[in-house]
Structures are given as structure tokens and as C-alpha cells.
Amino acid sequence: MNYLNYYPVDVVNGPPGTRCTLFVSGCEHQCRGCYNKNTWRLDCGHSFTQEMEDKIISDLNDTRIKRRGGLSLSGGGDPLHPANLDAVFKLVRRVRSECTGKDIWLWTGYVLDELSEAQREVVALVDALVDGKFVQEQHDPSLVWRGKC
Ligand code: SF4
């Protein structure tokens, strides 16, 4: 898996509090009006290494950061892209077992009812799922966590 960006301290992508946010690479939805087309390719950005995975776990457990809520997995790009599933599943399992009290939010362009078995395994470990493509005709800037990805 590749990723575009990582914010070790983020207060925007998720519920109130401080979060770690990972923006993964690779998206096959091709939504009209997507403002993240540079994230569609699986090979854009940086390689998601073991060191990066370890850093996220360490950041989530960093007690110097107050009100650390959890991990946000976002794009553009899609954490549930089939090519990203192994790495994302490994990461969320570690968060579940090693980061007590931290929640996981995940944004995807896929729809919950249409997920594959492997995608459902990831979602089962997630606290909040924001699903579905970006629909330009329904774009509403007042929506807090959906309507963008
Ligand atoms: S799901 Fe997000 S990144 Fe993918 S095409 Fe749609 S808006 Fe763009």
C-alpha cells in the first residue's frame, strides 16, 4: 500500500479531539467532481512501511498528546481498495489490540451493503464508517463528515 499523507496531530478529520490521520493512495470510483484525482493511482505517494505502521501505533499511544481520540483512515484514495486491504487490516488489528480506548474512523467510496468479505473484515474493526461515493449534485458544504473524501 502507498499513502499520500499522514497527520500525527489532526483536529479536522473526525469527532472532536486530536487524531492521527492517514490518507491512503488508490481509488477506483472515479467520482465526477473529485478534487483528489491525484490520489487515484495505487503507486502515488509513499510506500507504507513497517516503520510507518509502528509510528502510527506509537503516536496513538503518545500520552503527551491530550484528548487523543483515535485513528482516521481516509483518502482521497480508498482504505478499502482491494489492493489496500491487507495493510489496512493489519493496521486496524494492531490499533484494536495495542491502543486501548482509541477509536477508528474510516472513509470509503464503497457502499456498506456491497462490501466484499475481505472489506467487511476490516469494517468489523472500525467504529465509524462514512461510506459511498462523492455525488456532486448532493454536495453540501454544511455536512460535517460526509460529502467529501
Ligand atoms: S471516492 Fe473520493 S477519491 Fe475516490 S473518486 Fe470519489 S471523491 Fe475521488
Coordinates of C-alpha atoms and ligand atoms in Angstrom, one line a residue:
M1 CA 0.0 0.0 0.0
N2 CA 1.0 3.6 -0.6
Y3 CA -0.2 6.7 1.2
L4 CA -0.3 10.3 0.3
N5 CA 0.0 12.0 3.6
Y6 CA 0.0 11.4 7.4
Y7 CA -1.0 13.8 10.1
P8 CA 0.2 12.8 13.5
V9 CA -1.9 15.5 15.1
D10 CA -5.2 16.2 13.3
V11 CA -8.3 18.0 14.7
V12 CA -10.4 18.1 11.5
N13 CA -10.9 14.5 10.1
G14 CA -13.2 13.0 12.8
P15 CA -15.0 13.8 16.0
P16 CA -13.8 16.5 18.4
G17 CA -10.4 15.7 19.8
T18 CA -6.9 15.0 18.4
R19 CA -6.5 12.2 16.0
C20 CA -3.9 10.5 13.8
T21 CA -5.0 10.6 10.2
L22 CA -3.6 8.5 7.3
F23 CA -4.5 9.4 3.7
V24 CA -4.0 6.3 1.6
S25 CA -3.4 6.0 -2.2
G26 CA -5.5 4.3 -4.8
C27 CA -9.2 4.8 -5.7
E28 CA -11.3 3.2 -8.5
H29 CA -14.5 5.1 -8.0
Q30 CA -13.8 8.0 -10.4
C31 CA -16.5 10.3 -8.9
R32 CA -17.4 13.3 -11.0
G33 CA -16.1 16.4 -9.3
C34 CA -13.5 14.5 -7.3
Y35 CA -10.9 17.0 -6.1
N36 CA -8.4 14.3 -5.3
K37 CA -7.7 12.8 -8.7
N38 CA -4.0 12.8 -7.9
T39 CA -4.8 10.1 -5.3
W40 CA -6.4 7.6 -7.8
R41 CA -3.2 5.7 -8.7
L42 CA -2.1 3.0 -6.3
D43 CA 1.5 3.8 -6.8
C44 CA 1.3 7.5 -6.0
G45 CA 2.7 8.9 -2.7
H46 CA 4.9 7.0 -0.4
S47 CA 5.3 3.3 0.5
F48 CA 3.5 2.3 3.7
T49 CA 6.4 0.7 5.5
Q50 CA 6.6 -1.3 8.8
E51 CA 8.2 1.8 10.3
M52 CA 5.2 3.9 9.3
E53 CA 2.8 1.4 10.8
D54 CA 4.9 1.3 14.0
K55 CA 4.9 5.2 14.1
I56 CA 1.1 5.4 13.9
I57 CA 0.8 2.9 16.8
S58 CA 3.4 4.9 18.8
D59 CA 1.7 8.2 18.0
L60 CA -1.7 6.9 19.1
N61 CA -0.2 5.9 22.4
D62 CA 1.7 9.1 23.0
T63 CA 0.4 10.4 26.3
R64 CA 1.8 13.8 25.7
I65 CA -1.0 14.5 23.2
K66 CA -4.2 15.4 25.2
R67 CA -7.6 14.2 24.1
R68 CA -6.2 11.8 21.5
G69 CA -9.4 10.2 20.2
G70 CA -8.1 7.7 17.6
L71 CA -7.2 6.9 14.1
S72 CA -8.8 8.3 10.9
L73 CA -8.3 6.3 7.6
S74 CA -9.2 8.5 4.7
G75 CA -8.3 9.3 1.1
G76 CA -8.9 10.5 -1.4
G77 CA -7.7 7.2 -2.3
D78 CA -9.7 4.5 -0.6
P79 CA -8.7 2.4 2.5
L80 CA -11.0 -0.4 1.3
H81 CA -9.5 -0.5 -2.2
P82 CA -8.8 -4.3 -2.7
A83 CA -5.1 -3.6 -3.0
N84 CA -5.0 -1.8 0.3
L85 CA -6.9 -4.3 2.4
D86 CA -4.0 -6.4 3.7
A87 CA -2.1 -3.4 5.0
V88 CA -5.2 -1.7 6.4
F89 CA -6.5 -4.9 8.1
K90 CA -3.1 -5.3 9.7
L91 CA -3.1 -1.7 11.0
V92 CA -6.6 -1.7 12.4
R93 CA -6.0 -5.1 14.2
R94 CA -2.9 -3.6 15.9
V95 CA -4.8 -0.5 16.9
R96 CA -7.5 -2.7 18.4
S97 CA -5.0 -4.8 20.4
E98 CA -2.4 -2.2 21.3
C99 CA -4.2 1.2 21.6
T100 CA -6.6 1.0 24.4
G101 CA -9.5 3.4 24.2
K102 CA -8.8 4.7 20.7
D103 CA -11.5 4.6 18.1
I104 CA -11.1 4.1 14.3
W105 CA -13.0 6.1 11.6
L106 CA -12.8 5.1 8.0
W107 CA -13.9 6.8 4.8
T108 CA -14.6 4.8 1.7
G109 CA -16.3 5.2 -1.7
Y110 CA -17.7 1.7 -1.5
V111 CA -21.2 1.2 0.0
L112 CA -21.7 -0.9 3.1
D113 CA -24.2 -3.2 1.6
E114 CA -21.9 -4.1 -1.3
L115 CA -18.7 -4.8 0.5
S116 CA -16.7 -8.0 -0.1
E117 CA -15.9 -10.4 2.7
A118 CA -12.4 -9.0 3.0
Q119 CA -13.7 -5.5 3.2
R120 CA -16.2 -6.5 5.8
E121 CA -13.4 -7.9 7.9
V122 CA -11.8 -4.5 8.1
V123 CA -15.1 -2.7 8.7
A124 CA -15.9 -5.0 11.6
L125 CA -12.9 -3.5 13.5
V126 CA -14.0 0.1 12.7
D127 CA -16.1 2.3 15.0
A128 CA -17.4 4.7 12.4
L129 CA -17.7 4.2 8.6
V130 CA -18.5 7.0 6.2
D131 CA -19.4 5.2 3.0
G132 CA -20.4 5.9 -0.6
K133 CA -19.1 7.9 -3.5
F134 CA -18.9 11.7 -3.7
V135 CA -22.1 12.8 -5.5
Q136 CA -21.5 16.3 -6.9
E137 CA -25.3 17.0 -7.2
Q138 CA -25.7 16.4 -3.5
H139 CA -22.7 18.3 -2.4
D140 CA -23.5 20.3 0.7
P141 CA -20.6 22.1 2.5
S142 CA -22.6 22.1 5.7
L143 CA -22.3 18.4 6.0
V144 CA -19.7 17.7 8.7
W145 CA -18.1 14.3 7.9
R146 CA -19.6 13.2 4.6
G147 CA -20.0 14.5 1.1
K148 CA -16.2 14.6 0.7
C149 CA -13.4 12.1 1.0
Ligands
SF4_1 S1 -14.1 8.1 -3.7 FE1 -13.1 10.1 -3.1 S2 -11.0 10.0 -4.0 FE2 -12.3 8.3 -5.0 S3 -13.0 9.3 -6.9 FE3 -14.6 9.6 -5.3 S4 -14.2 11.6 -4.4 FE4 -12.4 10.9 -5.5

